[in-house]
Amino acid sequence: MATQRIGIIMNGVTGRMGTNQHLVRSIVAIRAQGGIVLPGGDTLMPDPILVGRSEHKLRTLAEDHGIERWSTDLDACLANAEDTIYFDAQTTTRRAEAIRAAIQAGKHIYCEKPIATDTATALELAQMADRAGVKHGVVQDKLFLPGLLKLKRVIDSGFFGRILSVRGEFGYWVFEGDWQTAQRPSWNYRKEEGGGIIVDMVCHWQYVLSNLFGRITGVSCLGTTHIPERVDEQGQSYASTADDAAYSTFGIENGIIAHFNSSWAVRVYRDELLSIQVDGTHGSAVAGLRECKVQSRVNTPRAVWNPDVPNPINFRENWMDVPDNGTFENGFKAQWELFLRHVALDEPFRWNLYEGAKGVQLAELALQSWAERRWLDIPQLAGTKEA
């Protein structure tokens, strides 16, 4: 059996997400398992070249993970016909220009979200890729979380009856950087550098909600900057110009109401950093990153409001775990394998740049809703199809 090489230009992998999720837990992990087994027994082996601006960081990263190739010259990498995929994990403000260049070079495109800073640019990239005849995809990792895969199983079973509402809680306390090092880079809190939790997280809620529950029809969002001053990687204080929390309500077809609280200024009192509760006429579920619990109609306790006596009900004891019933891969790795098979075998991959554009659109309308203090309807983007 033969091994087929597939060359990948990986731009921006010296950053937190690029290193941990895309390089180490995805491409390096795929290489360590011996590649991807194809029909007929051949193996598809990714061969990455790491690209960025820091020669020292690239060399160190490559040496640490057994990667032979790295470069600070993106143009030279794009000129190499042997590397057919361009992957982008740069900061958002740099992404569109690099993707345009990669499309013009005839590369297939796979990139982090958001794919652009505005909807018009996001659509332009998708249409440009179509005209060039290249394959394209966007990272939508949370669809592959074990907890959400279990939730999808519960939805598909008809367990809920008619779904009424969805409530999401996401976030954790990001240290300000003075007495403890911040867990996120400082650009996340600078609007002028593409930062802000609305830009970063609302695009996630777009694909999660639309893939699980249906088309999003409207949005109302209130953003805020709870922590006005932080300390950067050099120990210098700076003003936070971007939002660090967002309180968003989404209308979904079939009358479902979804509300998501997203915050980098909240201390966690829940089982996981992400918690999504779904309530329906016949049952409810609570899903996190890895776990999912359900409570059926017949197991719902009879709650009565009476603050004058101690609560007699242990509300958690009537919830049941949804079993794993399978093995769950790292979500980033799972989607990487699907995209590589899409390029090599033309297998279906529906999370394309148009899907990425929907996330940008929702984030942009959420920001507009905040600025105008009003509910906004979500129009269908030209050239896109509903999930």
Tab-separated table of C-alpha atoms in Angstrom:
chain	number	residue	atom	x	y	z
A	1	MET	CA	0.000	0.000	0.000
A	2	ALA	CA	1.208	3.506	-0.853
A	3	THR	CA	1.547	6.652	1.241
A	4	GLN	CA	0.196	9.812	-0.364
A	5	ARG	CA	1.782	13.060	0.792
A	6	ILE	CA	-0.414	16.150	1.176
A	7	GLY	CA	1.429	19.426	1.706
A	8	ILE	CA	-0.094	22.024	4.065
A	9	ILE	CA	1.029	25.622	4.505
A	10	MET	CA	0.193	26.392	8.155
A	11	ASN	CA	0.238	30.124	8.791
A	12	GLY	CA	-0.038	31.510	12.317
A	13	VAL	CA	0.620	28.287	14.207
A	14	THR	CA	2.914	29.944	16.766
A	15	GLY	CA	-0.193	31.345	18.466
A	16	ARG	CA	-2.038	29.590	21.289
A	17	MET	CA	-4.756	27.925	19.207
A	18	GLY	CA	-2.543	27.307	16.207
A	19	THR	CA	0.052	25.483	18.275
A	20	ASN	CA	-2.089	23.515	20.687
A	21	GLN	CA	-5.168	22.562	18.694
A	22	HIS	CA	-4.181	22.660	15.040
A	23	LEU	CA	-0.542	21.627	15.075
A	24	VAL	CA	0.006	19.438	18.156
A	25	ARG	CA	-3.434	17.880	18.680
A	26	SER	CA	-4.363	17.661	15.001
A	27	ILE	CA	-1.603	17.485	12.378
A	28	VAL	CA	1.117	16.098	14.659
A	29	ALA	CA	-1.400	13.616	16.084
A	30	ILE	CA	-2.462	12.505	12.595
A	31	ARG	CA	1.189	11.994	11.645
A	32	ALA	CA	1.824	10.065	14.873
A	33	GLN	CA	-1.047	7.668	14.141
A	34	GLY	CA	0.481	6.915	10.748
A	35	GLY	CA	-1.704	9.221	8.663
A	36	ILE	CA	-5.271	8.771	7.451
A	37	VAL	CA	-6.202	5.384	6.015
A	38	LEU	CA	-7.973	5.753	2.668
A	39	PRO	CA	-10.296	3.324	0.866
A	40	GLY	CA	-8.188	0.586	-0.659
A	41	GLY	CA	-5.583	0.776	2.090
A	42	ASP	CA	-3.456	3.726	0.987
A	43	THR	CA	-2.436	6.282	3.595
A	44	LEU	CA	-2.727	10.070	3.408
A	45	MET	CA	0.130	11.727	5.288
A	46	PRO	CA	0.071	15.484	6.018
A	47	ASP	CA	3.382	17.256	5.426
A	48	PRO	CA	3.170	20.721	7.008
A	49	ILE	CA	5.369	23.764	6.539
A	50	LEU	CA	5.064	26.190	9.452
A	51	VAL	CA	4.788	29.860	8.485
A	52	GLY	CA	4.938	32.972	10.624
A	53	ARG	CA	6.839	36.146	11.394
A	54	SER	CA	9.213	34.911	14.117
A	55	GLU	CA	12.099	32.756	12.909
A	56	HIS	CA	12.981	31.766	16.483
A	57	LYS	CA	9.428	30.654	17.368
A	58	LEU	CA	9.051	28.700	14.138
A	59	ARG	CA	12.361	26.904	14.466
A	60	THR	CA	11.680	25.991	18.094
A	61	LEU	CA	8.154	24.781	17.335
A	62	ALA	CA	9.322	22.704	14.385
A	63	GLU	CA	12.147	21.103	16.382
A	64	ASP	CA	9.881	20.353	19.334
A	65	HIS	CA	7.389	18.445	17.175
A	66	GLY	CA	9.506	16.813	14.502
A	67	ILE	CA	8.467	19.142	11.688
A	68	GLU	CA	11.123	19.466	9.008
A	69	ARG	CA	9.937	22.616	7.244
A	70	TRP	CA	9.293	26.187	8.349
A	71	SER	CA	9.489	29.619	6.723
A	72	THR	CA	8.933	33.346	7.296
A	73	ASP	CA	8.277	33.875	3.558
A	74	LEU	CA	4.598	33.251	2.843
A	75	ASP	CA	4.891	34.248	-0.818
A	76	ALA	CA	7.590	31.635	-1.401
A	77	CYS	CA	5.443	28.997	0.302
A	78	LEU	CA	2.430	29.857	-1.828
A	79	ALA	CA	4.586	29.555	-4.941
A	80	ASN	CA	5.396	25.915	-4.134
A	81	ALA	CA	3.027	23.766	-6.194
A	82	GLU	CA	3.800	20.739	-3.999
A	83	ASP	CA	1.853	22.248	-1.082
A	84	THR	CA	-1.817	22.257	-2.037
A	85	ILE	CA	-3.565	23.449	1.158
A	86	TYR	CA	-3.310	26.825	2.867
A	87	PHE	CA	-4.362	26.979	6.537
A	88	ASP	CA	-4.740	30.267	8.414
A	89	ALA	CA	-4.727	30.680	12.195
A	90	GLN	CA	-3.452	34.265	12.274
A	91	THR	CA	-5.203	37.085	14.082
A	92	THR	CA	-8.418	37.985	12.281
A	93	THR	CA	-7.213	41.300	10.872
A	94	ARG	CA	-4.460	39.552	8.864
A	95	ARG	CA	-6.566	36.673	7.566
A	96	ALA	CA	-8.392	38.023	4.508
A	97	GLU	CA	-5.286	39.318	2.726
A	98	ALA	CA	-3.458	36.018	3.160
A	99	ILE	CA	-6.472	33.952	2.053
A	100	ARG	CA	-6.815	36.066	-1.098
A	101	ALA	CA	-3.186	35.431	-1.943
A	102	ALA	CA	-3.581	31.706	-1.296
A	103	ILE	CA	-6.663	31.467	-3.520
A	104	GLN	CA	-4.830	33.324	-6.290
A	105	ALA	CA	-2.041	30.751	-5.913
A	106	GLY	CA	-4.578	27.949	-6.423
A	107	LYS	CA	-4.457	26.572	-2.880
A	108	HIS	CA	-7.348	24.854	-1.147
A	109	ILE	CA	-8.359	26.938	1.875
A	110	TYR	CA	-8.946	25.878	5.459
A	111	CYS	CA	-9.020	28.544	8.154
A	112	GLU	CA	-9.928	29.494	11.669
A	113	LYS	CA	-12.926	31.627	12.453
A	114	PRO	CA	-13.918	34.360	12.091
A	115	ILE	CA	-12.809	34.224	8.463
A	116	ALA	CA	-12.895	38.030	8.141
A	117	THR	CA	-13.692	41.165	10.114
A	118	ASP	CA	-16.845	41.982	8.133
A	119	THR	CA	-19.542	40.127	6.213
A	120	ALA	CA	-18.806	41.647	2.813
A	121	THR	CA	-15.192	40.484	2.946
A	122	ALA	CA	-16.186	37.031	4.204
A	123	LEU	CA	-18.595	36.587	1.286
A	124	GLU	CA	-15.991	37.903	-1.144
A	125	LEU	CA	-13.512	35.246	0.003
A	126	ALA	CA	-16.068	32.442	-0.398
A	127	GLN	CA	-17.066	33.611	-3.871
A	128	MET	CA	-13.441	34.097	-4.882
A	129	ALA	CA	-12.640	30.527	-3.816
A	130	ASP	CA	-15.590	29.212	-5.828
A	131	ARG	CA	-14.505	31.090	-8.940
A	132	ALA	CA	-10.982	29.722	-8.551
A	133	GLY	CA	-12.309	26.172	-8.258
A	134	VAL	CA	-10.530	25.466	-4.976
A	135	LYS	CA	-12.006	23.591	-2.042
A	136	HIS	CA	-12.574	25.593	1.124
A	137	GLY	CA	-13.535	25.064	4.736
A	138	VAL	CA	-13.762	26.817	8.083
A	139	VAL	CA	-13.065	25.444	11.553
A	140	GLN	CA	-16.296	24.709	13.439
A	141	ASP	CA	-14.777	22.715	16.250
A	142	LYS	CA	-17.553	22.845	18.821
A	143	LEU	CA	-19.786	20.644	16.668
A	144	PHE	CA	-17.314	17.844	17.394
A	145	LEU	CA	-17.263	18.241	21.181
A	146	PRO	CA	-18.314	14.985	22.904
A	147	GLY	CA	-21.003	16.804	24.895
A	148	LEU	CA	-22.557	18.348	21.792
A	149	LEU	CA	-22.308	15.116	19.814
A	150	LYS	CA	-24.285	13.467	22.604
A	151	LEU	CA	-26.773	16.346	22.585
A	152	LYS	CA	-27.211	15.921	18.822
A	153	ARG	CA	-27.965	12.241	19.437
A	154	VAL	CA	-30.621	13.219	21.987
A	155	ILE	CA	-32.178	15.746	19.578
A	156	ASP	CA	-32.272	13.242	16.716
A	157	SER	CA	-34.002	10.683	18.939
A	158	GLY	CA	-37.019	12.960	19.405
A	159	PHE	CA	-36.484	12.958	23.172
A	160	PHE	CA	-37.414	16.618	23.675
A	161	GLY	CA	-40.802	16.615	22.032
A	162	ARG	CA	-41.152	20.228	20.902
A	163	ILE	CA	-38.014	22.201	21.756
A	164	LEU	CA	-38.869	25.439	23.543
A	165	SER	CA	-35.646	27.156	24.520
A	166	VAL	CA	-31.864	26.946	24.669
A	167	ARG	CA	-29.716	28.591	27.331
A	168	GLY	CA	-25.948	28.790	27.003
A	169	GLU	CA	-23.369	29.815	29.596
A	170	PHE	CA	-19.797	30.214	28.398
A	171	GLY	CA	-16.720	31.744	29.950
A	172	TYR	CA	-14.285	31.976	32.814
A	173	TRP	CA	-12.187	34.548	34.631
A	174	VAL	CA	-9.285	35.699	32.467
A	175	PHE	CA	-6.687	37.156	34.804
A	176	GLU	CA	-6.021	40.827	34.295
A	177	GLY	CA	-2.290	40.219	33.867
A	178	ASP	CA	-1.059	42.115	36.911
A	179	TRP	CA	-0.882	39.558	39.698
A	180	GLN	CA	-1.317	36.488	37.481
A	181	THR	CA	-0.521	36.032	33.792
A	182	ALA	CA	-3.575	36.286	31.539
A	183	GLN	CA	-4.722	33.068	29.851
A	184	ARG	CA	-5.538	34.889	26.614
A	185	PRO	CA	-3.367	37.207	24.481
A	186	SER	CA	-3.748	40.947	24.950
A	187	TRP	CA	-4.948	41.553	21.382
A	188	ASN	CA	-8.209	39.853	22.387
A	189	TYR	CA	-9.041	42.999	24.364
A	190	ARG	CA	-8.113	45.546	21.684
A	191	LYS	CA	-10.895	46.328	19.230
A	192	GLU	CA	-8.417	47.847	16.772
A	193	GLU	CA	-6.618	44.481	16.547
A	194	GLY	CA	-9.770	42.439	15.938
A	195	GLY	CA	-10.443	41.629	19.581
A	196	GLY	CA	-13.713	41.324	21.462
A	197	ILE	CA	-15.798	38.432	22.712
A	198	ILE	CA	-18.670	39.162	20.300
A	199	VAL	CA	-16.399	38.812	17.272
A	200	ASP	CA	-14.716	35.787	18.820
A	201	MET	CA	-17.655	33.794	20.190
A	202	VAL	CA	-20.911	34.753	18.435
A	203	CYS	CA	-19.718	33.035	15.248
A	204	HIS	CA	-19.437	29.843	17.349
A	205	TRP	CA	-22.998	30.219	18.569
A	206	GLN	CA	-24.117	30.707	14.955
A	207	TYR	CA	-22.973	27.295	13.776
A	208	VAL	CA	-23.841	25.523	17.027
A	209	LEU	CA	-27.421	26.813	17.040
A	210	SER	CA	-28.057	26.477	13.313
A	211	ASN	CA	-26.637	22.949	13.088
A	212	LEU	CA	-28.463	21.687	16.183
A	213	PHE	CA	-31.742	23.606	16.199
A	214	GLY	CA	-32.381	25.456	12.953
A	215	ARG	CA	-31.901	28.748	11.151
A	216	ILE	CA	-31.284	31.812	13.301
A	217	THR	CA	-33.855	34.468	12.424
A	218	GLY	CA	-32.993	37.369	14.743
A	219	VAL	CA	-30.591	38.691	17.367
A	220	SER	CA	-30.504	41.088	20.281
A	221	CYS	CA	-27.139	41.602	21.927
A	222	LEU	CA	-25.719	43.709	24.732
A	223	GLY	CA	-21.952	43.864	25.015
A	224	THR	CA	-19.798	45.491	27.662
A	225	THR	CA	-16.211	45.875	28.844
A	226	HIS	CA	-16.236	44.791	32.470
A	227	ILE	CA	-12.451	45.066	32.958
A	228	PRO	CA	-11.374	48.425	31.501
A	229	GLU	CA	-7.623	48.020	32.054
A	230	ARG	CA	-5.361	44.997	31.679
A	231	VAL	CA	-1.636	44.211	31.618
A	232	ASP	CA	-0.032	42.860	28.442
A	233	GLU	CA	2.687	40.270	27.796
A	234	GLN	CA	5.418	42.866	28.389
A	235	GLY	CA	3.990	43.876	31.755
A	236	GLN	CA	2.586	47.159	30.444
A	237	SER	CA	-0.877	48.403	31.382
A	238	TYR	CA	-3.251	49.073	28.494
A	239	ALA	CA	-6.848	50.164	28.028
A	240	SER	CA	-9.308	47.422	27.054
A	241	THR	CA	-11.043	48.808	23.967
A	242	ALA	CA	-12.974	45.624	23.117
A	243	ASP	CA	-15.920	43.943	24.795
A	244	ASP	CA	-15.125	41.161	27.269
A	245	ALA	CA	-18.721	40.014	27.853
A	246	ALA	CA	-21.840	39.659	25.734
A	247	TYR	CA	-25.433	38.853	26.632
A	248	SER	CA	-27.212	37.677	23.495
A	249	THR	CA	-30.694	36.451	22.616
A	250	PHE	CA	-31.332	34.645	19.339
A	251	GLY	CA	-34.592	33.805	17.628
A	252	ILE	CA	-34.589	30.425	15.861
A	253	GLU	CA	-37.079	29.047	13.374
A	254	ASN	CA	-39.975	27.026	14.823
A	255	GLY	CA	-40.242	29.518	17.674
A	256	ILE	CA	-37.189	28.378	19.652
A	257	ILE	CA	-35.603	31.085	21.835
A	258	ALA	CA	-31.889	30.853	22.644
A	259	HIS	CA	-29.952	32.994	25.089
A	260	PHE	CA	-26.178	32.896	25.504
A	261	ASN	CA	-24.072	34.609	28.148
A	262	SER	CA	-20.434	34.838	27.038
A	263	SER	CA	-17.859	36.316	29.389
A	264	TRP	CA	-14.150	36.496	30.145
A	265	ALA	CA	-15.050	38.151	33.447
A	266	VAL	CA	-17.078	35.448	35.180
A	267	ARG	CA	-16.023	32.941	37.825
A	268	VAL	CA	-17.153	29.412	37.051
A	269	TYR	CA	-19.814	27.730	39.151
A	270	ARG	CA	-20.934	24.999	36.778
A	271	ASP	CA	-19.565	21.632	35.726
A	272	GLU	CA	-17.766	22.823	32.566
A	273	LEU	CA	-16.637	26.060	30.905
A	274	LEU	CA	-19.487	25.705	28.407
A	275	SER	CA	-22.956	24.634	29.461
A	276	ILE	CA	-25.987	24.458	27.167
A	277	GLN	CA	-29.443	23.637	28.554
A	278	VAL	CA	-32.216	22.622	26.176
A	279	ASP	CA	-35.800	22.475	27.406
A	280	GLY	CA	-38.623	20.757	25.550
A	281	THR	CA	-42.167	19.642	26.212
A	282	HIS	CA	-41.110	16.048	26.892
A	283	GLY	CA	-37.651	16.471	28.370
A	284	SER	CA	-34.574	18.586	28.980
A	285	ALA	CA	-30.817	18.190	28.576
A	286	VAL	CA	-27.695	19.917	29.812
A	287	ALA	CA	-24.606	19.500	27.648
A	288	GLY	CA	-21.049	20.638	28.257
A	289	LEU	CA	-17.719	20.093	26.581
A	290	ARG	CA	-17.711	16.367	27.334
A	291	GLU	CA	-20.832	15.423	29.276
A	292	CYS	CA	-24.551	15.462	28.577
A	293	LYS	CA	-27.342	14.788	31.063
A	294	VAL	CA	-31.083	14.434	30.440
A	295	GLN	CA	-34.273	14.599	32.451
A	296	SER	CA	-37.470	13.208	30.982
A	297	ARG	CA	-41.000	14.424	31.487
A	298	VAL	CA	-41.867	11.565	33.847
A	299	ASN	CA	-38.748	12.159	35.973
A	300	THR	CA	-39.346	15.883	36.427
A	301	PRO	CA	-39.886	16.682	40.130
A	302	ARG	CA	-42.820	18.802	41.222
A	303	ALA	CA	-41.189	22.060	42.206
A	304	VAL	CA	-43.132	24.521	44.374
A	305	TRP	CA	-41.951	28.031	45.251
A	306	ASN	CA	-41.709	28.350	49.028
A	307	PRO	CA	-38.704	30.286	50.334
A	308	ASP	CA	-39.897	29.915	53.937
A	309	VAL	CA	-38.734	26.306	54.292
A	310	PRO	CA	-35.523	24.493	53.249
A	311	ASN	CA	-35.685	23.148	49.713
A	312	PRO	CA	-36.837	19.496	49.951
A	313	ILE	CA	-35.730	18.480	46.427
A	314	ASN	CA	-32.290	17.496	45.179
A	315	PHE	CA	-32.818	18.787	41.653
A	316	ARG	CA	-29.703	17.093	40.259
A	317	GLU	CA	-30.519	13.527	41.277
A	318	ASN	CA	-33.228	12.984	38.651
A	319	TRP	CA	-30.883	13.682	35.724
A	320	MET	CA	-29.235	10.796	33.856
A	321	ASP	CA	-25.942	10.697	31.969
A	322	VAL	CA	-26.041	10.160	28.218
A	323	PRO	CA	-23.481	7.348	27.711
A	324	ASP	CA	-20.444	7.768	25.483
A	325	ASN	CA	-21.351	4.768	23.292
A	326	GLY	CA	-18.307	5.521	21.188
A	327	THR	CA	-14.858	7.061	21.046
A	328	PHE	CA	-14.546	10.819	20.657
A	329	GLU	CA	-11.561	12.364	18.913
A	330	ASN	CA	-10.257	15.849	19.568
A	331	GLY	CA	-12.743	18.048	17.692
A	332	PHE	CA	-10.103	19.972	15.771
A	333	LYS	CA	-8.390	16.750	14.694
A	334	ALA	CA	-11.693	15.166	13.644
A	335	GLN	CA	-12.543	18.098	11.391
A	336	TRP	CA	-8.995	18.251	9.989
A	337	GLU	CA	-9.300	14.620	8.930
A	338	LEU	CA	-12.625	15.317	7.223
A	339	PHE	CA	-11.188	18.293	5.343
A	340	LEU	CA	-8.095	16.373	4.233
A	341	ARG	CA	-10.324	13.588	2.927
A	342	HIS	CA	-12.439	16.231	1.199
A	343	VAL	CA	-9.372	17.520	-0.646
A	344	ALA	CA	-7.879	14.111	-1.419
A	345	LEU	CA	-11.049	12.141	-2.197
A	346	ASP	CA	-13.674	14.811	-2.853
A	347	GLU	CA	-15.733	13.497	0.064
A	348	PRO	CA	-18.457	15.882	1.320
A	349	PHE	CA	-17.475	18.746	3.634
A	350	ARG	CA	-20.279	21.211	4.256
A	351	TRP	CA	-18.511	23.630	6.599
A	352	ASN	CA	-17.225	25.877	3.829
A	353	LEU	CA	-16.368	29.584	3.726
A	354	TYR	CA	-20.038	30.436	3.192
A	355	GLU	CA	-20.768	28.852	6.572
A	356	GLY	CA	-17.934	30.947	7.962
A	357	ALA	CA	-19.521	34.053	6.438
A	358	LYS	CA	-22.752	33.323	8.330
A	359	GLY	CA	-20.803	33.487	11.582
A	360	VAL	CA	-19.256	36.821	10.625
A	361	GLN	CA	-22.694	38.139	9.668
A	362	LEU	CA	-24.228	37.177	13.014
A	363	ALA	CA	-21.348	38.743	14.959
A	364	GLU	CA	-21.583	41.918	12.890
A	365	LEU	CA	-25.341	42.153	13.468
A	366	ALA	CA	-24.833	41.475	17.187
A	367	LEU	CA	-22.454	44.435	17.346
A	368	GLN	CA	-24.990	46.556	15.452
A	369	SER	CA	-27.752	45.438	17.819
A	370	TRP	CA	-25.642	46.505	20.787
A	371	ALA	CA	-24.855	49.877	19.217
A	372	GLU	CA	-28.489	50.565	18.283
A	373	ARG	CA	-30.066	48.872	21.311
A	374	ARG	CA	-32.586	46.948	19.216
A	375	TRP	CA	-33.634	43.566	17.817
A	376	LEU	CA	-32.350	42.797	14.307
A	377	ASP	CA	-33.626	40.228	11.818
A	378	ILE	CA	-31.067	37.974	10.123
A	379	PRO	CA	-31.309	38.009	6.311
A	380	GLN	CA	-30.070	35.035	4.324
A	381	LEU	CA	-26.702	35.741	2.763
A	382	ALA	CA	-26.485	35.762	-1.025
A	383	GLY	CA	-25.143	32.477	-2.325
A	384	THR	CA	-25.538	30.584	0.943
A	385	LYS	CA	-27.742	27.683	1.880
A	386	GLU	CA	-29.278	26.987	5.250
A	387	ALA	CA	-27.474	24.447	7.448
